[in-house]
mmCIF file of C-alpha atoms in Angstrom:
data_model
loop_
_atom_site.group_PDB
_atom_site.id
_atom_site.type_symbol
_atom_site.label_atom_id
_atom_site.label_comp_id
_atom_site.label_asym_id
_atom_site.label_seq_id
_atom_site.Cartn_x
_atom_site.Cartn_y
_atom_site.Cartn_z
ATOM 1 C CA MET A 3 -35.478 26.560 41.387
ATOM 2 C CA LYS A 4 -31.813 27.621 41.719
ATOM 3 C CA ARG A 5 -30.873 23.941 42.014
ATOM 4 C CA LYS A 6 -32.743 22.885 38.952
ATOM 5 C CA THR A 7 -31.226 25.785 36.854
ATOM 6 C CA ILE A 8 -27.782 24.767 38.116
ATOM 7 C CA GLY A 9 -28.577 20.950 37.353
ATOM 8 C CA LEU A 10 -29.793 22.027 33.896
ATOM 9 C CA PHE A 11 -26.661 23.941 32.979
ATOM 10 C CA LEU A 12 -24.577 21.231 34.130
ATOM 11 C CA VAL A 13 -26.456 18.667 31.937
ATOM 12 C CA LEU A 14 -26.465 21.081 29.015
ATOM 13 C CA ALA A 15 -22.442 21.526 29.370
ATOM 14 C CA LEU A 16 -21.908 17.886 29.637
ATOM 15 C CA VAL A 17 -24.042 17.164 26.380
ATOM 16 C CA LEU A 18 -22.211 20.108 24.706
ATOM 17 C CA SER A 19 -18.800 18.745 25.593
ATOM 18 C CA SER A 20 -19.671 15.246 24.237
ATOM 19 C CA PHE A 21 -20.745 16.708 21.095
ATOM 20 C CA SER A 22 -17.493 18.773 20.676
ATOM 21 C CA PHE A 23 -15.518 15.757 21.464
ATOM 22 C CA ALA A 24 -17.370 13.713 18.786
ATOM 23 C CA PHE A 25 -16.699 16.157 16.162
ATOM 24 C CA ALA A 26 -13.104 17.132 17.297
ATOM 25 C CA ASP A 27 -10.251 16.002 15.060
ATOM 26 C CA GLN A 28 -8.744 12.608 15.862
ATOM 27 C CA SER A 29 -5.029 12.958 16.857
ATOM 28 C CA TYR A 30 -2.021 10.580 16.970
ATOM 29 C CA THR A 31 1.075 11.001 19.264
ATOM 30 C CA VAL A 32 4.189 10.188 17.388
ATOM 31 C CA GLN A 33 6.171 7.310 18.667
ATOM 32 C CA PRO A 34 9.867 6.659 18.369
ATOM 33 C CA ASN A 35 10.879 5.321 14.784
ATOM 34 C CA ASP A 36 7.571 6.691 13.383
ATOM 35 C CA VAL A 37 7.590 8.166 9.829
ATOM 36 C CA LEU A 38 4.864 10.316 8.438
ATOM 37 C CA TRP A 39 3.961 7.982 5.545
ATOM 38 C CA LYS A 40 3.304 5.155 7.877
ATOM 39 C CA ILE A 41 1.243 7.164 10.110
ATOM 40 C CA ALA A 42 -0.886 8.318 7.158
ATOM 41 C CA LYS A 43 -1.213 4.727 6.087
ATOM 42 C CA LYS A 44 -2.582 3.788 9.457
ATOM 43 C CA PHE A 45 -5.342 6.302 9.126
ATOM 44 C CA ASP A 46 -6.019 5.855 5.296
ATOM 45 C CA THR A 47 -4.881 9.108 4.266
ATOM 46 C CA THR A 48 -1.553 10.557 2.585
ATOM 47 C CA TYR A 49 1.646 11.960 4.225
ATOM 48 C CA GLN A 50 1.186 15.155 2.030
ATOM 49 C CA GLN A 51 -2.372 15.601 3.464
ATOM 50 C CA LEU A 52 -0.996 15.032 7.044
ATOM 51 C CA ALA A 53 1.805 17.373 6.466
ATOM 52 C CA GLU A 54 -0.266 20.171 5.235
ATOM 53 C CA TYR A 55 -3.129 19.705 7.741
ATOM 54 C CA ASN A 56 -0.461 19.928 10.616
ATOM 55 C CA GLY A 57 1.631 22.770 9.096
ATOM 56 C CA ILE A 58 4.545 20.361 8.790
ATOM 57 C CA LYS A 59 7.266 21.882 6.201
ATOM 58 C CA ASN A 60 9.518 19.117 6.169
ATOM 59 C CA PRO A 61 7.564 15.621 6.165
ATOM 60 C CA ASN A 62 10.894 13.992 7.274
ATOM 61 C CA LEU A 63 11.252 15.699 10.236
ATOM 62 C CA ILE A 64 8.673 14.446 13.054
ATOM 63 C CA PHE A 65 9.499 13.841 16.472
ATOM 64 C CA PRO A 66 8.516 11.451 19.583
ATOM 65 C CA ASN A 67 5.558 12.746 21.434
ATOM 66 C CA GLN A 68 4.512 15.179 18.573
ATOM 67 C CA ILE A 69 0.732 15.306 18.173
ATOM 68 C CA ILE A 70 -0.346 14.737 14.833
ATOM 69 C CA LYS A 71 -3.951 15.741 13.958
ATOM 70 C CA ILE A 72 -5.854 13.538 11.547
ATOM 71 C CA PRO A 73 -8.172 15.326 9.134
ATOM 72 C CA ASP A 74 -11.873 14.032 9.052
ATOM 73 C CA LYS A 75 -12.304 11.556 6.364
ATOM 74 C CA SER A 76 -14.623 12.702 3.474
ATOM 75 C CA PRO A 77 -18.285 11.316 3.530
ATOM 76 C CA ALA A 78 -18.427 7.610 2.382
ATOM 77 C CA LYS A 79 -18.577 6.817 -1.149
ATOM 78 C CA PRO A 80 -21.674 5.209 -2.951
ATOM 79 C CA SER A 81 -21.142 1.422 -3.366
ATOM 80 C CA GLU A 82 -22.101 1.883 -6.821
ATOM 81 C CA PRO A 83 -19.520 3.600 -9.322
ATOM 82 C CA VAL A 84 -20.035 7.238 -9.946
ATOM 83 C CA THR A 85 -21.844 7.764 -13.308
ATOM 84 C CA GLY A 86 -19.437 9.001 -15.847
ATOM 85 C CA LEU A 87 -16.425 7.350 -14.741
ATOM 86 C CA PRO A 88 -14.975 4.422 -16.548
ATOM 87 C CA VAL A 89 -14.772 0.860 -14.982
ATOM 88 C CA ALA A 90 -11.130 -0.183 -14.726
ATOM 89 C CA ASP A 91 -10.113 -3.516 -15.825
ATOM 90 C CA THR A 92 -7.485 -3.639 -12.793
ATOM 91 C CA VAL A 93 -7.317 -1.842 -9.505
ATOM 92 C CA LEU A 94 -4.273 -1.925 -7.333
ATOM 93 C CA LYS A 95 -5.022 -0.713 -3.745
ATOM 94 C CA ASN A 96 -3.632 -0.760 -0.331
ATOM 95 C CA GLY A 97 -0.171 0.161 -1.565
ATOM 96 C CA THR A 98 2.722 2.723 -1.483
ATOM 97 C CA VAL A 99 2.567 4.263 -5.113
ATOM 98 C CA TYR A 100 5.449 6.437 -5.931
ATOM 99 C CA THR A 101 4.210 8.842 -8.569
ATOM 100 C CA ILE A 102 7.527 10.507 -9.069
ATOM 101 C CA ASP A 103 5.498 13.693 -10.219
ATOM 102 C CA ALA A 104 6.958 17.039 -9.323
ATOM 103 C CA ALA A 105 5.471 17.079 -5.705
ATOM 104 C CA ASN A 106 6.885 13.568 -4.971
ATOM 105 C CA THR A 107 3.177 12.423 -4.438
ATOM 106 C CA VAL A 108 2.649 8.960 -2.714
ATOM 107 C CA ALA A 109 -0.570 7.513 -3.440
ATOM 108 C CA GLN A 110 -2.186 4.305 -2.201
ATOM 109 C CA ALA A 111 -4.062 3.080 -5.192
ATOM 110 C CA VAL A 112 -4.018 2.883 -9.025
ATOM 111 C CA ALA A 113 -7.007 2.286 -11.550
ATOM 112 C CA ILE A 114 -6.055 0.811 -14.985
ATOM 113 C CA LYS A 115 -7.899 0.302 -18.193
ATOM 114 C CA GLY A 116 -6.634 -1.185 -21.102
ATOM 115 C CA ASN A 117 -2.985 0.208 -21.478
ATOM 116 C CA GLU A 118 -4.028 3.324 -19.883
ATOM 117 C CA ILE A 119 -3.719 4.472 -15.951
ATOM 118 C CA ILE A 120 -6.986 6.224 -15.390
ATOM 119 C CA PHE A 121 -6.740 7.076 -11.593
ATOM 120 C CA VAL A 122 -3.896 7.502 -9.128
ATOM 121 C CA GLY A 123 -4.993 8.258 -5.474
ATOM 122 C CA GLY A 124 -6.489 7.200 -2.299
ATOM 123 C CA ASN A 125 -8.054 3.649 -1.280
ATOM 124 C CA ALA A 126 -11.585 5.309 -0.817
ATOM 125 C CA ASP A 127 -11.630 7.162 -4.184
ATOM 126 C CA VAL A 128 -10.477 4.208 -6.367
ATOM 127 C CA ASP A 129 -13.552 2.295 -5.471
ATOM 128 C CA SER A 130 -15.447 4.396 -7.839
ATOM 129 C CA TYR A 131 -13.784 2.731 -10.784
ATOM 130 C CA VAL A 132 -14.358 -0.736 -9.618
ATOM 131 C CA GLY A 133 -17.208 -2.667 -11.413
ATOM 132 C CA SER A 134 -18.182 -6.312 -11.400
ATOM 133 C CA SER A 135 -15.297 -7.257 -14.008
ATOM 134 C CA THR A 136 -12.665 -5.350 -12.364
ATOM 135 C CA LYS A 137 -9.780 -7.221 -10.846
ATOM 136 C CA VAL A 138 -8.938 -5.865 -7.474
ATOM 137 C CA VAL A 139 -5.266 -6.568 -6.351
ATOM 138 C CA ASP A 140 -4.668 -5.844 -2.544
ATOM 139 C CA LEU A 141 -0.821 -4.856 -2.405
ATOM 140 C CA ASN A 142 -0.739 -5.114 1.390
ATOM 141 C CA GLY A 143 1.698 -2.191 1.585
ATOM 142 C CA LYS A 144 3.999 -3.250 -1.439
ATOM 143 C CA VAL A 145 5.613 -0.630 -3.545
ATOM 144 C CA VAL A 146 4.429 0.421 -7.150
ATOM 145 C CA MET A 147 6.440 2.756 -9.127
ATOM 146 C CA PRO A 148 6.933 3.778 -13.001
ATOM 147 C CA GLY A 149 9.251 1.608 -14.880
ATOM 148 C CA MET A 150 12.817 2.792 -15.150
ATOM 149 C CA ILE A 151 15.326 2.707 -17.854
ATOM 150 C CA ASP A 152 18.905 2.438 -16.517
ATOM 151 C CA SER A 153 20.908 4.300 -19.306
ATOM 152 C CA HIS A 154 24.305 3.542 -17.869
ATOM 153 C CA VAL A 155 25.017 -0.154 -16.886
ATOM 154 C CA HIS A 156 28.080 -2.403 -17.126
ATOM 155 C CA ARG A 157 26.248 -5.760 -17.198
ATOM 156 C CA SER A 158 29.057 -7.827 -19.274
ATOM 157 C CA GLY A 159 31.921 -6.095 -17.577
ATOM 158 C CA SER A 160 30.337 -6.772 -14.104
ATOM 159 C CA ALA A 161 29.745 -10.500 -15.152
ATOM 160 C CA LEU A 162 33.346 -10.802 -16.625
ATOM 161 C CA THR A 163 34.821 -9.350 -13.219
ATOM 162 C CA GLU A 164 32.902 -11.478 -10.805
ATOM 163 C CA LEU A 165 33.371 -14.800 -12.831
ATOM 164 C CA TYR A 166 36.888 -14.621 -14.533
ATOM 165 C CA ASP A 167 38.788 -11.672 -12.681
ATOM 166 C CA ILE A 168 40.435 -11.554 -9.452
ATOM 167 C CA TYR A 169 37.493 -10.204 -7.415
ATOM 168 C CA LEU A 170 39.109 -7.736 -4.913
ATOM 169 C CA TYR A 171 35.935 -5.471 -3.877
ATOM 170 C CA GLU A 172 35.617 -7.215 -0.463
ATOM 171 C CA ASP A 173 39.560 -6.922 0.452
ATOM 172 C CA ILE A 174 40.256 -3.752 2.463
ATOM 173 C CA ASP A 175 43.904 -4.200 3.295
ATOM 174 C CA LYS A 176 47.191 -5.140 1.806
ATOM 175 C CA GLU A 177 47.385 -8.645 3.290
ATOM 176 C CA SER A 178 43.844 -9.749 2.322
ATOM 177 C CA THR A 179 44.338 -8.452 -1.184
ATOM 178 C CA LEU A 180 47.530 -10.362 -1.640
ATOM 179 C CA LYS A 181 46.026 -13.474 -0.204
ATOM 180 C CA THR A 182 42.999 -13.357 -2.541
ATOM 181 C CA ILE A 183 45.599 -12.790 -5.659
ATOM 182 C CA LYS A 184 47.648 -15.772 -4.568
ATOM 183 C CA GLU A 185 44.385 -18.043 -3.998
ATOM 184 C CA PHE A 186 43.302 -16.952 -7.558
ATOM 185 C CA VAL A 187 46.706 -17.561 -9.449
ATOM 186 C CA ASP A 188 47.140 -20.972 -7.542
ATOM 187 C CA ALA A 189 43.696 -22.081 -8.681
ATOM 188 C CA ASN A 190 44.249 -20.874 -12.329
ATOM 189 C CA PRO A 191 47.916 -21.491 -12.913
ATOM 190 C CA ASP A 192 47.612 -21.636 -16.902
ATOM 191 C CA LEU A 193 46.459 -18.172 -17.371
ATOM 192 C CA GLU A 194 48.958 -15.899 -19.422
ATOM 193 C CA VAL A 195 47.381 -12.673 -17.733
ATOM 194 C CA TYR A 196 45.659 -12.029 -14.627
ATOM 195 C CA TRP A 197 43.184 -9.162 -14.283
ATOM 196 C CA GLY A 198 41.897 -7.955 -11.077
ATOM 197 C CA ALA A 199 39.053 -5.370 -10.342
ATOM 198 C CA GLY A 200 37.935 -3.709 -6.844
ATOM 199 C CA PHE A 201 41.185 -2.839 -5.133
ATOM 200 C CA SER A 202 41.652 0.838 -4.072
#
């Protein structure tokens, strides 16, 4: 009877340990040259979620052999779009989406309807906006970011410098600078004035 009881306890312990293993958090050991956003992408999450889940204050500071716990994924979404959500014209997914918001959020997917962005977030959640007419674009990790306006640029000056002036940006000493100037003067002997840029 005693042996049966011990055997039963051993079986029960094995079963319980297998259950606890099955429901335990997934983890990842940081390798040299790893960065948190790449690890997040590997596990279909965001670096912000990994940082918060692991108590990492600076997502740029992770170390080889550090154990990163991966949070459980939410239950699978239904294949049909959720009632009440608009169907997007275009969905971009599997990307690196720089939102440039106050929290510097990096997302994976974007849903667009007409001229409006209706969703920015994870790959799993964007599927709720996909309908039969939606064009789905797989970005394969490419970067998406808001359009930028450069308010201070010297297009014409840069073009004139490279095309018509003595280009001295690549010369780092006196000898190479004088050599470049001489070559330009020899090639353009009819100029009245010689302009150069880049020497410092």
